[in-house]
Structures are given as structure tokens and as C-alpha cells.
Coordinates of N, CA and C in Angstrom, one line a residue:
X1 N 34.2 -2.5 4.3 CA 35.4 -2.3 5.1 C 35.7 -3.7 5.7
X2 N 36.7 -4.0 5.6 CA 37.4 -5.3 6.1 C 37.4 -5.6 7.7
X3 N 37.3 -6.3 8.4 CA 37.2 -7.0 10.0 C 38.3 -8.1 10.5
X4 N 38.6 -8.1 11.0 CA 39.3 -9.6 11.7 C 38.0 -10.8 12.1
X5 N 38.0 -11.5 11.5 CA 37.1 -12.8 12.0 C 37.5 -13.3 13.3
X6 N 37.3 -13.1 14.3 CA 37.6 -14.0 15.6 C 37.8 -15.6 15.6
X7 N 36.3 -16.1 14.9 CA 36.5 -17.5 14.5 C 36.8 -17.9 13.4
X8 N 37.6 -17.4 12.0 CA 38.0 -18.2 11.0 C 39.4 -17.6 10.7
X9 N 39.9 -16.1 11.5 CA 40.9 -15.6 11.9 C 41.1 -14.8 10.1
X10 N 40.1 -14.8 9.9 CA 40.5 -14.1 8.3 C 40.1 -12.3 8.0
X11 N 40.7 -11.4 7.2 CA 40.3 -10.4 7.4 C 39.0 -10.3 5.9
X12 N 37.9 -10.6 6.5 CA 36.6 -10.4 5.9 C 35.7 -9.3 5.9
X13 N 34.9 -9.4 5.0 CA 34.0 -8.3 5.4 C 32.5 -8.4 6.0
X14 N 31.8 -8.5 7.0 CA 30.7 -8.3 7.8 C 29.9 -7.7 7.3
X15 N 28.7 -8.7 7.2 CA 27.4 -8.0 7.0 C 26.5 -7.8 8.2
X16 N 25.7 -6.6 7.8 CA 25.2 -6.5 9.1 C 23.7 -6.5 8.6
X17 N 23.0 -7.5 9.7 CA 21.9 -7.9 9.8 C 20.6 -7.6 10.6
X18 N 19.0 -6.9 10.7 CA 18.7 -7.1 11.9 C 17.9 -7.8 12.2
X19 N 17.6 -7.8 13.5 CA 17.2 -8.8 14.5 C 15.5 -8.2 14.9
X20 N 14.7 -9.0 14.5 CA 13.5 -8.8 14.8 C 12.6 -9.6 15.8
X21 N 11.6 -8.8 16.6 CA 10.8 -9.7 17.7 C 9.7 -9.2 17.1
X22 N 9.1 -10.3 16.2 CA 7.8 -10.4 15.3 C 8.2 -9.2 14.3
X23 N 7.2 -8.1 14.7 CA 7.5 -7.3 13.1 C 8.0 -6.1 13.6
X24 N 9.1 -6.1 15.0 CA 9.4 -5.0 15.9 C 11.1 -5.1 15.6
X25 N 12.0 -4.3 15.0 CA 13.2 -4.3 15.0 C 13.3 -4.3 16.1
X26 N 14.8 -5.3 16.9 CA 15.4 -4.7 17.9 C 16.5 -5.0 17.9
X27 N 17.2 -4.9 17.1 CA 18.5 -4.5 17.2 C 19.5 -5.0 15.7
X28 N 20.4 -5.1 15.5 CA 21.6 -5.6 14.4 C 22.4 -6.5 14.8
X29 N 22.6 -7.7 14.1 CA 24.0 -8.3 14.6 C 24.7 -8.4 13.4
X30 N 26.5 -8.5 13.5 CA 27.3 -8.4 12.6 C 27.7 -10.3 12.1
X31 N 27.8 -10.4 10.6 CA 28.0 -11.4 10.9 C 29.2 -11.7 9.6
X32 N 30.1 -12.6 9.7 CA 31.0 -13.0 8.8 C 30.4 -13.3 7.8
X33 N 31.5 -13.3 6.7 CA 30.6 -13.9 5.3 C 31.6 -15.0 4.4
X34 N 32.7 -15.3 5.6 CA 33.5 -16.6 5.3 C 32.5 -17.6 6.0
X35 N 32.8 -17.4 7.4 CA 32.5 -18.3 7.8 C 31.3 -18.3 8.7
X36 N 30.4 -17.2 8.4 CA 29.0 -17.2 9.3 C 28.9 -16.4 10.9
X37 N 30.0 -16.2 11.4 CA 30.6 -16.3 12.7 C 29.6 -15.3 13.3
X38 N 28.9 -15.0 14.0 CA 28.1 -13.7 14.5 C 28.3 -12.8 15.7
X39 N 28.9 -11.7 15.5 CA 29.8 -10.9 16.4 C 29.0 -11.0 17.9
X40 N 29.2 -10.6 19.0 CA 28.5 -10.4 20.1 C 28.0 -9.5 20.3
X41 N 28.9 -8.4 20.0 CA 28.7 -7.0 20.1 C 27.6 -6.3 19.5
X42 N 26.0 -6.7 19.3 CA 25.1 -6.5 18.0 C 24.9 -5.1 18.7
X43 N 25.0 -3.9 17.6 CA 23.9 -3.0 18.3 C 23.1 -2.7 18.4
X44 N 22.2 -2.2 19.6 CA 20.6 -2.1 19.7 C 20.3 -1.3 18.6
X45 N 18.9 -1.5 18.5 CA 18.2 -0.8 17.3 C 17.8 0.9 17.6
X46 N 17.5 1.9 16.9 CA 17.5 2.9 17.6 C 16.1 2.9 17.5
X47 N 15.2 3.7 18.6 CA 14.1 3.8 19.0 C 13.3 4.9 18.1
X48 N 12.3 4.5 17.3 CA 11.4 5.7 16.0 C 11.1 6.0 17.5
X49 N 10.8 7.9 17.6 CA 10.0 8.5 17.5 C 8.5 8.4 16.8
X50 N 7.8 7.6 17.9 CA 6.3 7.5 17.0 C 5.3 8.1 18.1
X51 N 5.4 8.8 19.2 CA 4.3 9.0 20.5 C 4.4 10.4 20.1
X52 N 3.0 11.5 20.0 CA 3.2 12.8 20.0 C 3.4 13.7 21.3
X53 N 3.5 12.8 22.1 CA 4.2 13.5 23.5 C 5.9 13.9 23.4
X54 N 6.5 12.6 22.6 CA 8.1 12.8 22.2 C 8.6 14.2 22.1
X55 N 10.0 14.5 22.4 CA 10.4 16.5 21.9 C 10.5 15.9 20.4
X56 N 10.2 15.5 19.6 CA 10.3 15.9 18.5 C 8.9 16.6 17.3
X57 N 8.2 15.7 18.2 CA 6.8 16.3 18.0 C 6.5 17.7 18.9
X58 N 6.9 18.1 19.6 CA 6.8 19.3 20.1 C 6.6 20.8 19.1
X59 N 7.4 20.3 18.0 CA 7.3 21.5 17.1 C 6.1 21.9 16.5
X60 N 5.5 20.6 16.6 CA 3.9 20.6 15.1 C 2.8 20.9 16.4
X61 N 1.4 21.7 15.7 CA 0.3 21.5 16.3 C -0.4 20.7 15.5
X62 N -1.8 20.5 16.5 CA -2.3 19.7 15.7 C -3.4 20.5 14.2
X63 N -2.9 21.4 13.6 CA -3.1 22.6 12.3 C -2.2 21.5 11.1
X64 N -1.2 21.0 12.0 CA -0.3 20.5 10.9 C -0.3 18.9 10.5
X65 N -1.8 18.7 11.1 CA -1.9 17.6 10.8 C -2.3 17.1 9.8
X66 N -2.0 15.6 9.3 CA -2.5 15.9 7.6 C -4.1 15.8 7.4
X67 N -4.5 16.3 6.2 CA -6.2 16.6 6.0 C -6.3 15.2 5.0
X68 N -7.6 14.6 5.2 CA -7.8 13.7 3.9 C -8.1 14.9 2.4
X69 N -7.6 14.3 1.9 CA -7.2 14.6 0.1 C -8.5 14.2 -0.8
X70 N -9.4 14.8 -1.3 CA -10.9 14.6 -2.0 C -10.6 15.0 -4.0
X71 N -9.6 14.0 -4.4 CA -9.1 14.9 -5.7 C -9.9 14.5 -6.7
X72 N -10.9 13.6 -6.7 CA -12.3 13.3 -7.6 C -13.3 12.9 -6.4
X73 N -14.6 13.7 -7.6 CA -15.6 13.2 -6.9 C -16.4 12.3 -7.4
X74 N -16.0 11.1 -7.0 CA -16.3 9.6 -7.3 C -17.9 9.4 -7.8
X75 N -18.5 9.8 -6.9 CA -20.2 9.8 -7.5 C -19.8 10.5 -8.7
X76 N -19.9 11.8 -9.1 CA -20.0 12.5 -10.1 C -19.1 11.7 -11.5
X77 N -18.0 11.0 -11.3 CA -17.4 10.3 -12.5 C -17.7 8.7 -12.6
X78 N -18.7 8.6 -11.4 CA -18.9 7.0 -11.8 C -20.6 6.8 -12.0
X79 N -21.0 8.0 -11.8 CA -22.6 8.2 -11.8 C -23.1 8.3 -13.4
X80 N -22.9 7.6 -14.1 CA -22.9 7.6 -15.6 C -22.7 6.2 -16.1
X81 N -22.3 5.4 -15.3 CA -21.8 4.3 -16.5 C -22.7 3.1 -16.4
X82 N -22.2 2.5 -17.7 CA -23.2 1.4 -18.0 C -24.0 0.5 -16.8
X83 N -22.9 0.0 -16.1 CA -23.4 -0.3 -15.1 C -24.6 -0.2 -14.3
X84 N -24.7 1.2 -14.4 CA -25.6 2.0 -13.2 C -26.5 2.3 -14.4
X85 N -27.2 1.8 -15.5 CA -27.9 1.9 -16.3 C -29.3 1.2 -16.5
X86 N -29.9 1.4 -16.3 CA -31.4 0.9 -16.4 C -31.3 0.0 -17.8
X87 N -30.8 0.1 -18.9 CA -30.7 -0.5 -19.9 C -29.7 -1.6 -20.0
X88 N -28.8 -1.9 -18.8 CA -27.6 -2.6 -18.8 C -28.0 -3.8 -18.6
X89 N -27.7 -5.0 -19.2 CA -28.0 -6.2 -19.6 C -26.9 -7.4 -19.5
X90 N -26.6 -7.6 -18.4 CA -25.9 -8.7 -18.1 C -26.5 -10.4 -18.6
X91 N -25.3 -11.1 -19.8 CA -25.6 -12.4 -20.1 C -24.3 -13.2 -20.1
X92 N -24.7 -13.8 -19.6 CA -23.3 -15.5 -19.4 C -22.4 -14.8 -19.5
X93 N -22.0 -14.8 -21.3 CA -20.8 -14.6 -21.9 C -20.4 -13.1 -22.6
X94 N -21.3 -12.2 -22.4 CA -21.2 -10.7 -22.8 C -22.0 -9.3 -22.2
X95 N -22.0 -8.5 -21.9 CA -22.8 -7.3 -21.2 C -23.2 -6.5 -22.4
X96 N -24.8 -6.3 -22.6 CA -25.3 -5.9 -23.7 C -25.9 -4.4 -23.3
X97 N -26.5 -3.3 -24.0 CA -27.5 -2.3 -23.8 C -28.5 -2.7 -24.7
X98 N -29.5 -2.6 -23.9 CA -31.0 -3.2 -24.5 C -31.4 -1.9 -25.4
X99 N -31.2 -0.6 -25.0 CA -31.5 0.2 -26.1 C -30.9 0.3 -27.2
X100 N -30.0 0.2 -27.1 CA -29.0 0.0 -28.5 C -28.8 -0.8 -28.8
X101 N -29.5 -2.3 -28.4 CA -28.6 -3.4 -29.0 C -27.2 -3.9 -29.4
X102 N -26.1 -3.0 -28.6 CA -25.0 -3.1 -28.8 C -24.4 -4.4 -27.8
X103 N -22.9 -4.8 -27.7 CA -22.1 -5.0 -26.5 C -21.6 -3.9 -25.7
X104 N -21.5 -3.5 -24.9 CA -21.3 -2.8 -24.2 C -20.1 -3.5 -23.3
X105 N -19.1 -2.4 -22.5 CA -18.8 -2.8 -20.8 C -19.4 -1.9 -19.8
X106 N -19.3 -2.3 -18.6 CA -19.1 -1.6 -17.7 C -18.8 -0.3 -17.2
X107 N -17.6 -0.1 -17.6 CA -16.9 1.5 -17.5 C -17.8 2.1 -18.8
X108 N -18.5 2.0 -19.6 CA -18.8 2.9 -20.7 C -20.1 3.7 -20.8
X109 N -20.2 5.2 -20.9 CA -21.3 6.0 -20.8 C -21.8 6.4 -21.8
X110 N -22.9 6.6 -21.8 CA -23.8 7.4 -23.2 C -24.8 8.6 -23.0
X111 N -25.1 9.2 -24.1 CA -25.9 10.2 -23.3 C -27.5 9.8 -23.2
X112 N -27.9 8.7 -23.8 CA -29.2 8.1 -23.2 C -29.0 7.4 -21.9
X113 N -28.2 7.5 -20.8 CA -28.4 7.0 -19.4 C -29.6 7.5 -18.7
X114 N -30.2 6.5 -18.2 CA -31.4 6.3 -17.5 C -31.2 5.4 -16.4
X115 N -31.2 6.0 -14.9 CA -30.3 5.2 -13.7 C -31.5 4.5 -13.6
X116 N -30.9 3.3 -13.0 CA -31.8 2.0 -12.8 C -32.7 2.7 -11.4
X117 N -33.3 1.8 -10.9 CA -34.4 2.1 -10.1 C -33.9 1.5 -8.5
X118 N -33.5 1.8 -7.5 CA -32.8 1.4 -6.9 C -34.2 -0.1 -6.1
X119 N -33.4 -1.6 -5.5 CA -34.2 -2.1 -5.1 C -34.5 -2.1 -3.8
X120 N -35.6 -2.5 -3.6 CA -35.8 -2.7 -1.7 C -36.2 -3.9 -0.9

């Protein structure tokens, strides 16, 4: 939508910009896009709702708060792999299995796994 520029007296269109104190919005100012000109009039920023005392939090108990989410069970799909292998054989330039004399990586499982021996 079109504006009056006060200082280049042209009818432009204004972008609006906001105004931050570190990583805290506080407010918008409007500004020409002929000539830069920056309105006075900026308007304040509006205030988030972030305190659970606020009325808008009044609706929720705390039932509706969120649960942490457990959608794999990380031991059980990472408790298998080469890695974690008693046979796993790290050198310079390639990762081998000493029982198969293969290359191997990391992410890869077999059904001869034998977990290493934990150190102390």
C-alpha cells in the first residue's frame, strides 16, 4: 500500500522493520524505500505470552504438559554394531573384523557379535 514520504514528499511504499534489544523484539519502525526516511511513529512490539501465571495459560493444567517422546530404544538398535564388537579392528586407513577378515564399518551388524569387554 502506498504512503506519503514526509521527507522525499513521494507516494512510496514503506517497509516495515523490527527493532531489536539484543535478541529481544521491541518494537517496528516504518521506513521509506525511496529515500530511507524512518517514520517516528514505530509501533511497539506486542508482548508473547510466555509466564504460566498469564490468563492465557489459565486454560491448561499441568496434565497438559508436554511428555518427553521415547520412539526408539537406542540401546536395543545400537547394541549390535560393529563398533561395540570385540572383533572390531580399527587401522589408519580402514575398519576391519578380525573374525571375518573383512572391511567392515561402524554402523554394520552380524550375527557373530561378541560385545567387547568394558575397560576400567
Amino acid at each position: 500500500m502506498f504512503q506519503h514520504c514526509p521527507a522525499c514528499g513521494e507516494d512510496v511504499i514503506f517497509v516495515t522493520e523490527a527493532v531489536y534489544d539484543g535478541f529481544r523484539k521491541t518494537g517496528e519502525t516504518h521506513r521509506c524505500t525511496a529515500c530511507g526516511h524512518v517514520l517516528r511513529d514505530a509501533a511497539p512490539a506486542k508482548k508473547p505470552l510466555k509466564k504460566k501465571g498469564d490468563s492465557a495459560w489459565a486454560a491448561f493444567s499441568s496434565e497438559d504438559e508436554a511428555k518427553p517422546l521415547n520412539l526408539f530404544d537406542v540401546e536395543a538398535e545400537t547394541g549390535r554394531l560393529c563398533r561395540k564388537c570385540a572383533h572390531y579392528v580399527v587401522h589408519p586407513f580402514t575398519q576391519r573384523c578380525s573374525l571375518h577378515d573383512i572391511e567392515v564399518s561402524a554402523t554394520d551388524t552380524c550375527d557373530q557379535f561378541e560385545a567387547k569387554e568394558k575397560e576400567t
